[in-house]
PDB file of C-alpha atoms in Angstrom:
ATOM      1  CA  UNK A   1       7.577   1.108  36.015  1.00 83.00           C
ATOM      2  CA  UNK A   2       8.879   0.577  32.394  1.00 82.00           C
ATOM      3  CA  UNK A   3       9.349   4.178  31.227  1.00 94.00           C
ATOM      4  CA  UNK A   4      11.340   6.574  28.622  1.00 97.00           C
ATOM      5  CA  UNK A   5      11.867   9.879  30.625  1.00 97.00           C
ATOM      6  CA  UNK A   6      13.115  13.106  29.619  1.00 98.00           C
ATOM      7  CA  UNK A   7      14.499  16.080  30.795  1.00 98.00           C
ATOM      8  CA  UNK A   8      13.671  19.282  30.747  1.00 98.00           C
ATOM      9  CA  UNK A   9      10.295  19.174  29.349  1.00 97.00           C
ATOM     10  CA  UNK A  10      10.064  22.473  28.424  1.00 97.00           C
ATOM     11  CA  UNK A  11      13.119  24.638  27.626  1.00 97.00           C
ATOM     12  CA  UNK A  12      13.363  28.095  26.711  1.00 97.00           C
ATOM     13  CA  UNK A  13      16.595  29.383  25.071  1.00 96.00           C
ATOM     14  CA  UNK A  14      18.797  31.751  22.974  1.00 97.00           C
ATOM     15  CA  UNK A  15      20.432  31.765  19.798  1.00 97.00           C
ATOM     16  CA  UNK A  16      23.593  29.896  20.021  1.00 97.00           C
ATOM     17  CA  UNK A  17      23.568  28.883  24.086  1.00 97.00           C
ATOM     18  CA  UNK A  18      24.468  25.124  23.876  1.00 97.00           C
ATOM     19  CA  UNK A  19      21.885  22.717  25.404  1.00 97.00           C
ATOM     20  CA  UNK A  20      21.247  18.859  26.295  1.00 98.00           C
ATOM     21  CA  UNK A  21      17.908  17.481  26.434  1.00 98.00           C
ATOM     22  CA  UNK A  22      18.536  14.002  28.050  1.00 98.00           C
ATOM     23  CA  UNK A  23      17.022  10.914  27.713  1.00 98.00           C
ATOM     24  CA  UNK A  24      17.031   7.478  29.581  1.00 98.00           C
ATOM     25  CA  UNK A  25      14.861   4.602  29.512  1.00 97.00           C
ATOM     26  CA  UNK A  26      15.072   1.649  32.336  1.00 96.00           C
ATOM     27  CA  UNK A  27      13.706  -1.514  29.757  1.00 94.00           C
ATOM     28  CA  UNK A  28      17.142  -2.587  28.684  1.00 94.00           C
ATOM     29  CA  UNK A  29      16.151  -1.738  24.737  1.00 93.00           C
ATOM     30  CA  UNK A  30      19.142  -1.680  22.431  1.00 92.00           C
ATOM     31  CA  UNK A  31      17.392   1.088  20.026  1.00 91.00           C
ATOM     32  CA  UNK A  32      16.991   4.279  20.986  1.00 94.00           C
ATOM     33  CA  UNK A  33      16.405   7.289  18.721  1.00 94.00           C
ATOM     34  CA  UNK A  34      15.124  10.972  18.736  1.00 97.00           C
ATOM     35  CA  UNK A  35      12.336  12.864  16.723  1.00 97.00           C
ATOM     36  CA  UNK A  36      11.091  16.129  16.497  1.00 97.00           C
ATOM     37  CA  UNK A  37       7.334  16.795  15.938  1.00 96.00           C
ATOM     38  CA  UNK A  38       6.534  20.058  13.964  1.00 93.00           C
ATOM     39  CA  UNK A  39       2.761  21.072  13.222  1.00 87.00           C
ATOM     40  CA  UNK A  40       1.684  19.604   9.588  1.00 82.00           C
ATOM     41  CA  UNK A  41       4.921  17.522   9.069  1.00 85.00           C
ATOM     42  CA  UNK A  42       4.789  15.113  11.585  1.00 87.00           C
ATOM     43  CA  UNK A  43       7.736  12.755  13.479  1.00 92.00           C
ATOM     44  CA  UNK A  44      10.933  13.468  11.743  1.00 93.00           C
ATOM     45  CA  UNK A  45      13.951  11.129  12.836  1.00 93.00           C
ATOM     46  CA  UNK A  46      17.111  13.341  14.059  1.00 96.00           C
ATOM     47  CA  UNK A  47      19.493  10.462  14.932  1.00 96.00           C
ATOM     48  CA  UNK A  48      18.886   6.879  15.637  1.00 92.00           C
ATOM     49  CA  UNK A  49      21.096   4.256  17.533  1.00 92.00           C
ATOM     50  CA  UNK A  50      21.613   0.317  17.402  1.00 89.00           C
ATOM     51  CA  UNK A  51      23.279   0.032  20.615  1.00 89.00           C
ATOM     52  CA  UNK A  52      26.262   1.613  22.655  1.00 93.00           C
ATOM     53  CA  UNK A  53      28.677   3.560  21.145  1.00 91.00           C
ATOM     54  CA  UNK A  54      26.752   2.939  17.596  1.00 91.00           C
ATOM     55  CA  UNK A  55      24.908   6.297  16.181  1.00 95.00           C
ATOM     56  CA  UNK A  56      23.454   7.019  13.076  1.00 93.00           C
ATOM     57  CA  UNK A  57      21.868  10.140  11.648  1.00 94.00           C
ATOM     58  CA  UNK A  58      18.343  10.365  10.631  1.00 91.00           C
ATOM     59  CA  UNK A  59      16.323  11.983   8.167  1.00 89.00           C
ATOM     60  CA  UNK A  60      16.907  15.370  10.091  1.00 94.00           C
ATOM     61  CA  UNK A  61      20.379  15.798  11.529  1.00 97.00           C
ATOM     62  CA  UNK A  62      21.641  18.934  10.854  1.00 97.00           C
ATOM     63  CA  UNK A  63      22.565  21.072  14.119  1.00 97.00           C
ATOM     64  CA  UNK A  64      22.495  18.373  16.277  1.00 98.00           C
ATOM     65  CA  UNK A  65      24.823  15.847  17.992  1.00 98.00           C
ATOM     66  CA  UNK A  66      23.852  12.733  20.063  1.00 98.00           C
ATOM     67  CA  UNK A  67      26.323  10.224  22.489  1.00 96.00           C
ATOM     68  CA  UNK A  68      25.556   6.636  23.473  1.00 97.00           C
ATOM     69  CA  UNK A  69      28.082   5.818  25.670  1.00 97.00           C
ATOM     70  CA  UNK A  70      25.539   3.687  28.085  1.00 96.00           C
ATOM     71  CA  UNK A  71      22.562   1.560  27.302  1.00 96.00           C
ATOM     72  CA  UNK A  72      20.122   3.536  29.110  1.00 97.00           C
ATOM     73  CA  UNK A  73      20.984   6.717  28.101  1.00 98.00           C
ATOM     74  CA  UNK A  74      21.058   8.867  24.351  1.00 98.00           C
ATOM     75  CA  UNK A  75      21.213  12.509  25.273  1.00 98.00           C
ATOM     76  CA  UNK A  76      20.362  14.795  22.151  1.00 98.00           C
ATOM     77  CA  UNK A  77      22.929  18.034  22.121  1.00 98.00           C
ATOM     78  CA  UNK A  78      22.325  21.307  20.317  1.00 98.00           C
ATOM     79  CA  UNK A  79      25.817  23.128  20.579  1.00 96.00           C
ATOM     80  CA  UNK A  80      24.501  26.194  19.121  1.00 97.00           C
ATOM     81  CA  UNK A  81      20.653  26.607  18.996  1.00 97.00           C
ATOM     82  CA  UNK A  82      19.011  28.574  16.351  1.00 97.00           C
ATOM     83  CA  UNK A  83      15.332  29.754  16.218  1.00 97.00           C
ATOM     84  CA  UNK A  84      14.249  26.601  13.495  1.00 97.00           C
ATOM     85  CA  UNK A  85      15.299  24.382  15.949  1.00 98.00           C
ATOM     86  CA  UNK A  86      11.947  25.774  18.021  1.00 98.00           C
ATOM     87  CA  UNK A  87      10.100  22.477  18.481  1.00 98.00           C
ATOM     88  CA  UNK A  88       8.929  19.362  20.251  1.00 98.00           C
ATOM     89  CA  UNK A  89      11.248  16.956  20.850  1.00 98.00           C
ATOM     90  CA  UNK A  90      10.377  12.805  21.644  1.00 98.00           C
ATOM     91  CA  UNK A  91      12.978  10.284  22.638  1.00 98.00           C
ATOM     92  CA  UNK A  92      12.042   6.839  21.819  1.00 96.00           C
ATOM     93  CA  UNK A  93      13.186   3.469  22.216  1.00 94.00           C
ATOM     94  CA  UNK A  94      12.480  -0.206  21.341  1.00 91.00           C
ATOM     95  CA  UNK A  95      13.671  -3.908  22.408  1.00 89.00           C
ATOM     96  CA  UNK A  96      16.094  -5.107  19.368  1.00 75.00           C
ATOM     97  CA  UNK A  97      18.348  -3.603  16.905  1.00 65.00           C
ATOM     98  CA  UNK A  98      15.732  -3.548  14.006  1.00 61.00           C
ATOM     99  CA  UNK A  99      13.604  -0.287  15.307  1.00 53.00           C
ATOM    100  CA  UNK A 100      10.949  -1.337  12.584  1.00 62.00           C
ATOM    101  CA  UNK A 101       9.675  -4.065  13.943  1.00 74.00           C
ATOM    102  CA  UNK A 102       9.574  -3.225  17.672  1.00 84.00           C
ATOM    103  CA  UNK A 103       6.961  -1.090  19.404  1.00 89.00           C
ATOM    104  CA  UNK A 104       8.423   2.179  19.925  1.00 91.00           C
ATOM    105  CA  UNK A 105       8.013   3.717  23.594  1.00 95.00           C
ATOM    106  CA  UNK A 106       8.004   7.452  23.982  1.00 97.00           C
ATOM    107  CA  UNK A 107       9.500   9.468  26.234  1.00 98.00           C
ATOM    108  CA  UNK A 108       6.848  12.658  27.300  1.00 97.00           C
ATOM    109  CA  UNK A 109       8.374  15.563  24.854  1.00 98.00           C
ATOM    110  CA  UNK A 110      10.250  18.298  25.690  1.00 98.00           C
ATOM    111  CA  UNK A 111       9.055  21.509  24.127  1.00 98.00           C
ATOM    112  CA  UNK A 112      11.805  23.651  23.053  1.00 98.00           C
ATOM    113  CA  UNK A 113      11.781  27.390  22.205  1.00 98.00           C
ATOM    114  CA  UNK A 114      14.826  29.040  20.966  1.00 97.00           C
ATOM    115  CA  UNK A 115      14.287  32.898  20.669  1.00 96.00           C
TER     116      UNK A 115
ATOM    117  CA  UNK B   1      13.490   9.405  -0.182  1.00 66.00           C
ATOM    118  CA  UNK B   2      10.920   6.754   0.577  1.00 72.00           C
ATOM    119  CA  UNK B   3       7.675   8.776   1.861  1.00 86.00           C
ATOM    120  CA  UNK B   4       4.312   7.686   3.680  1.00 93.00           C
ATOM    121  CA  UNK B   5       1.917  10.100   2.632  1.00 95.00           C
ATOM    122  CA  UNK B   6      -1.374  10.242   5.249  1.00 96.00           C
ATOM    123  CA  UNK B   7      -4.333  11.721   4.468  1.00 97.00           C
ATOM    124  CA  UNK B   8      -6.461  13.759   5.492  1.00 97.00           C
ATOM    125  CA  UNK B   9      -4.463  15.836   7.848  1.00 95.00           C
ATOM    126  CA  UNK B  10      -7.374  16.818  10.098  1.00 95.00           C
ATOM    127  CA  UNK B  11     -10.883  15.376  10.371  1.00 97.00           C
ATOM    128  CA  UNK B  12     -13.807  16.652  12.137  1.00 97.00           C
ATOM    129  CA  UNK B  13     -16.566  14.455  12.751  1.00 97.00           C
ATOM    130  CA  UNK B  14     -19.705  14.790  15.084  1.00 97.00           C
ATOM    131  CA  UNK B  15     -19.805  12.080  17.692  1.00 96.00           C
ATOM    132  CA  UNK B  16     -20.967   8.710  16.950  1.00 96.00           C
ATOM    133  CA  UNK B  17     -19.806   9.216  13.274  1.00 97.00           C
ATOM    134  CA  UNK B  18     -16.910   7.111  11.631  1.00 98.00           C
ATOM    135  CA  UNK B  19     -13.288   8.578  11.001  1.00 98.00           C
ATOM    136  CA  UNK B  20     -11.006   6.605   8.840  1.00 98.00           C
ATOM    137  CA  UNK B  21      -7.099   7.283   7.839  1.00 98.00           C
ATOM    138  CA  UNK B  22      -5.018   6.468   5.195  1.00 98.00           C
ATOM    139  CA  UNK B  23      -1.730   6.194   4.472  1.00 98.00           C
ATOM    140  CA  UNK B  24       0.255   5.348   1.204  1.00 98.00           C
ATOM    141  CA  UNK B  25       3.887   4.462   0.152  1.00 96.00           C
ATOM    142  CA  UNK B  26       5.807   4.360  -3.509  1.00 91.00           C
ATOM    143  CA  UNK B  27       7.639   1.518  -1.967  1.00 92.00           C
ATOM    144  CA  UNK B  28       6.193  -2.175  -0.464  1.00 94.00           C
ATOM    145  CA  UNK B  29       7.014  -1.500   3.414  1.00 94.00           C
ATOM    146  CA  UNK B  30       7.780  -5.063   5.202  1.00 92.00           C
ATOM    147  CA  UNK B  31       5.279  -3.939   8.198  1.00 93.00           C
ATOM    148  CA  UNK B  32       3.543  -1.061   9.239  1.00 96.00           C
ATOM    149  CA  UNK B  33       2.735   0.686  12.869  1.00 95.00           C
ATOM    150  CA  UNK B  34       0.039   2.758  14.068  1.00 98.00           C
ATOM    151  CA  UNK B  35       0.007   4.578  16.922  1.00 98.00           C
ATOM    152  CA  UNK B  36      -2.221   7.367  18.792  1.00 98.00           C
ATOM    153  CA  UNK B  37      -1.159  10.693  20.210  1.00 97.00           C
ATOM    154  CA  UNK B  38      -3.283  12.258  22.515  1.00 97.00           C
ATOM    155  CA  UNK B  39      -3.379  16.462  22.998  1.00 94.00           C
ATOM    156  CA  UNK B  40      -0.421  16.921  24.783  1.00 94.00           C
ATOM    157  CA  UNK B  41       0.495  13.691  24.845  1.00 96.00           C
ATOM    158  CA  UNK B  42       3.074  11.266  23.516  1.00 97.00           C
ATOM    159  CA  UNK B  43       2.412   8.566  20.866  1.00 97.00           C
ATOM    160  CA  UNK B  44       1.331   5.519  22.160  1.00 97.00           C
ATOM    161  CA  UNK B  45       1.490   2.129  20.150  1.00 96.00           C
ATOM    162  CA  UNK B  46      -1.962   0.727  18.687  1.00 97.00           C
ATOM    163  CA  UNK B  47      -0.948  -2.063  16.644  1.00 96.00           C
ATOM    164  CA  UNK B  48       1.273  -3.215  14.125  1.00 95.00           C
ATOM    165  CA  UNK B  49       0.266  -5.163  10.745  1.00 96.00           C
ATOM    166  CA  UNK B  50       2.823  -7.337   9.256  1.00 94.00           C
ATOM    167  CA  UNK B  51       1.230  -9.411   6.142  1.00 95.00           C
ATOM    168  CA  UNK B  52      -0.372  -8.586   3.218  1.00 97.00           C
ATOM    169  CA  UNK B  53      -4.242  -8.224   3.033  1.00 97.00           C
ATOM    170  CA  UNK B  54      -4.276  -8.377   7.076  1.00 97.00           C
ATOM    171  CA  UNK B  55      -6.968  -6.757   8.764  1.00 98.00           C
ATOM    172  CA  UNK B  56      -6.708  -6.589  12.395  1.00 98.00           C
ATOM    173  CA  UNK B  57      -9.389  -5.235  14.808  1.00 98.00           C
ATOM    174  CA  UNK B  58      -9.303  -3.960  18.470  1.00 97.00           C
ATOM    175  CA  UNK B  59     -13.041  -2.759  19.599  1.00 97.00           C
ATOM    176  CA  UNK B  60     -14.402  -0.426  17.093  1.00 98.00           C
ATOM    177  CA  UNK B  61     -11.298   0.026  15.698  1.00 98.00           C
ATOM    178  CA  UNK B  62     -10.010  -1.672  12.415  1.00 98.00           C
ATOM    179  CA  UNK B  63      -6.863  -1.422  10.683  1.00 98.00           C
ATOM    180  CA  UNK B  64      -5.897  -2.851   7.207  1.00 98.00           C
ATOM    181  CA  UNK B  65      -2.411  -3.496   5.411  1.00 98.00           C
ATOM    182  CA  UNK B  66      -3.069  -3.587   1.456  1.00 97.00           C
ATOM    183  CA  UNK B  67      -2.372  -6.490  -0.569  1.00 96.00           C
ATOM    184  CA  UNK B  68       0.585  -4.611  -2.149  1.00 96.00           C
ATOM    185  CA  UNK B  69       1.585  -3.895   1.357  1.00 96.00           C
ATOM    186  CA  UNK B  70       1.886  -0.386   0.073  1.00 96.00           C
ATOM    187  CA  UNK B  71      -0.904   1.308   1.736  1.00 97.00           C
ATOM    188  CA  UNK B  72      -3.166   1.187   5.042  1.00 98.00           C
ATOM    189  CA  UNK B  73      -5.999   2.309   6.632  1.00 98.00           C
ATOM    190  CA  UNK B  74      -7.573   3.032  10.348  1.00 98.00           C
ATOM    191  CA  UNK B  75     -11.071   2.920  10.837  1.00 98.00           C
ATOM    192  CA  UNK B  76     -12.815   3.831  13.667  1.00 98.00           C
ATOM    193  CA  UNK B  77     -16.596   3.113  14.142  1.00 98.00           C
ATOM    194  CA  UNK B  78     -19.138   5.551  16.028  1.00 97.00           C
ATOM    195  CA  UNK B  79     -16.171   8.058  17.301  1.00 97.00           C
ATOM    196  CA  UNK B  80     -16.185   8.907  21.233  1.00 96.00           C
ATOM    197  CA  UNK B  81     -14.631  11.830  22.746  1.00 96.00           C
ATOM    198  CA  UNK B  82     -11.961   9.391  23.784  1.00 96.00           C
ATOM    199  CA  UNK B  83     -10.966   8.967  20.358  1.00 97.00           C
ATOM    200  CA  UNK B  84      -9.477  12.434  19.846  1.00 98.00           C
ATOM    201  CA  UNK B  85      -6.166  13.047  19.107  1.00 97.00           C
ATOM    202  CA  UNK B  86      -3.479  12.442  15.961  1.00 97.00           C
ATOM    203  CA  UNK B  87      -3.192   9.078  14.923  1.00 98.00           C
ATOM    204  CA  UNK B  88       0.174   8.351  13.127  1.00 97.00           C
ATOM    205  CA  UNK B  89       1.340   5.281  10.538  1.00 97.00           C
ATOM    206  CA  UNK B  90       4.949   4.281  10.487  1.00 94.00           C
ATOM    207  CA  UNK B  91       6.116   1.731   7.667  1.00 93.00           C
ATOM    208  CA  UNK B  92       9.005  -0.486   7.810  1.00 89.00           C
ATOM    209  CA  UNK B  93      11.401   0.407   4.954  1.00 84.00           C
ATOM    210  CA  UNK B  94      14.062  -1.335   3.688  1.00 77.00           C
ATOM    211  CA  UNK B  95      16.706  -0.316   5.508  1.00 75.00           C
ATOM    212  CA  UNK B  96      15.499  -1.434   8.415  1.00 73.00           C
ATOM    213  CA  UNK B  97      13.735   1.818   9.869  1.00 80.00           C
ATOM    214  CA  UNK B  98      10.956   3.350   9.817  1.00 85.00           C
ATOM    215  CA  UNK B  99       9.276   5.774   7.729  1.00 89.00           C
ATOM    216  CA  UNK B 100       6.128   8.277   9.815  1.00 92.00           C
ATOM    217  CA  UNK B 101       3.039   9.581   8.457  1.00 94.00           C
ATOM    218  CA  UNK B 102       2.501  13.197   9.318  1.00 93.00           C
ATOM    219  CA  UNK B 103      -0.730  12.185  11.055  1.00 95.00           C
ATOM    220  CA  UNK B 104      -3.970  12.399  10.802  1.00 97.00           C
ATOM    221  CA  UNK B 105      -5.887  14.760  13.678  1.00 96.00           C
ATOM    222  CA  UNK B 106      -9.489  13.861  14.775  1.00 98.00           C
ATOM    223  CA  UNK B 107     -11.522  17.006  16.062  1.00 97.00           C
ATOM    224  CA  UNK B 108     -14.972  15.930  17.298  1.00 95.00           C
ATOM    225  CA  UNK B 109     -17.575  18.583  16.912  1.00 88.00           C
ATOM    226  CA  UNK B 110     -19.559  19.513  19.542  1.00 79.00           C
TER     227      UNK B 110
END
């Protein structure tokens, strides 16, 4: 089955305790990127990628890090959490290299709380 | 930045009335997305307009991209419970990514 999985999907933390939330998707798509979803503001790109080894940041990229160093996989890494990184969290990913053209598959979320 | 502003944010409707959302952006967008988040859920992809003036339809739902291709619109026609959950526009901006709505949530009243 043609999916985007994520794990964990739901993750409670501390202030400063370094996590990964990883993400890997099994349709051979070159894009891959991350959001988080926060009430009343909507999907807010972190970091985006083209394809392996190629990472860009997004509209929100402070405090966070992200590798592609395989196809299938774009892990998102908070080296030191803080509570306004409390949120949900989507990876997505589409077929080519331009993301706005390309249906966008979502992973399920992974709910974050960092106290 | 380039923006997509959606309104309204929430819309409560009784059932079997119509819902429509809107979206708007400063700049012409080359295409725009829509897609449907359930509670709980993930978004899923509904459709994606890609010419000016193009209205597309899929059951009772109908979507528009303006002329200007700088706005858009979802309608939905005599709402089920089914229908309930945030429904999101993403335009294509010029560099090649693409720009989210902050949704639109549809609350049916009981």
């Amino acid at each position: 089955e043609a999916q985007v999985t994520q794990n964990p999907r739901y993750l409670i933390t501390v202030t400063g305790k370094k996590l990964t939330v990883t993400c890997s998707q099994n349709m051979n798509h070159e894009y891959m990127s991350w959001y988080r979803q926060d009430p009343g503001l909507g999907l807010r790109q972190i970091y985006y990628s083209m394809n392996v080894e190629v990472t860009d940041k997004g509209d929100v990229p402070e405090g966070y890090k992200v590798s592609r160093k395989e196809k299938r996989n774009f892990p998102l890494i908070l080296e030191s959490p803080s509570p306004n990184q409390t949120s949900l969290y989507f990876c997505a990913s589409s077929l080519s290299t331009s993301g706005r053209f390309d249906t966008q598959y979502f992973g399920p979320g992974t709910r974050l709380t960092v106290l | 930045g380039q923006q997509v502003m959606q309104i309204p944010q929430y819309q409560h409707v009784q059932e079997g009335e119509d819902f429509t959302t809107y979206c708007n952006s400063s700049t012409t967008l080359s295409n725009i997305q829509w897609y449907k988040q359930r509670p709980g859920g993930h978004p899923v992809f509904l459709i994606q307009l890609v010419k000016s003036g193009e209205v597309k339809k899929q059951k009772r739902l109908t979507f528009q991209f303006g002329e200007a291709k700088k706005n858009s619109s979802l309608h939905i026609t005599a709402t089920q419970t089914t229908d309930v959950g945030t429904y999101f526009c993403a335009g294509g901006d010029s560099n090649y990514q693409l720009i989210w709505g902050a949704g639109t949530k549809l609350i049916i009243k009981p």
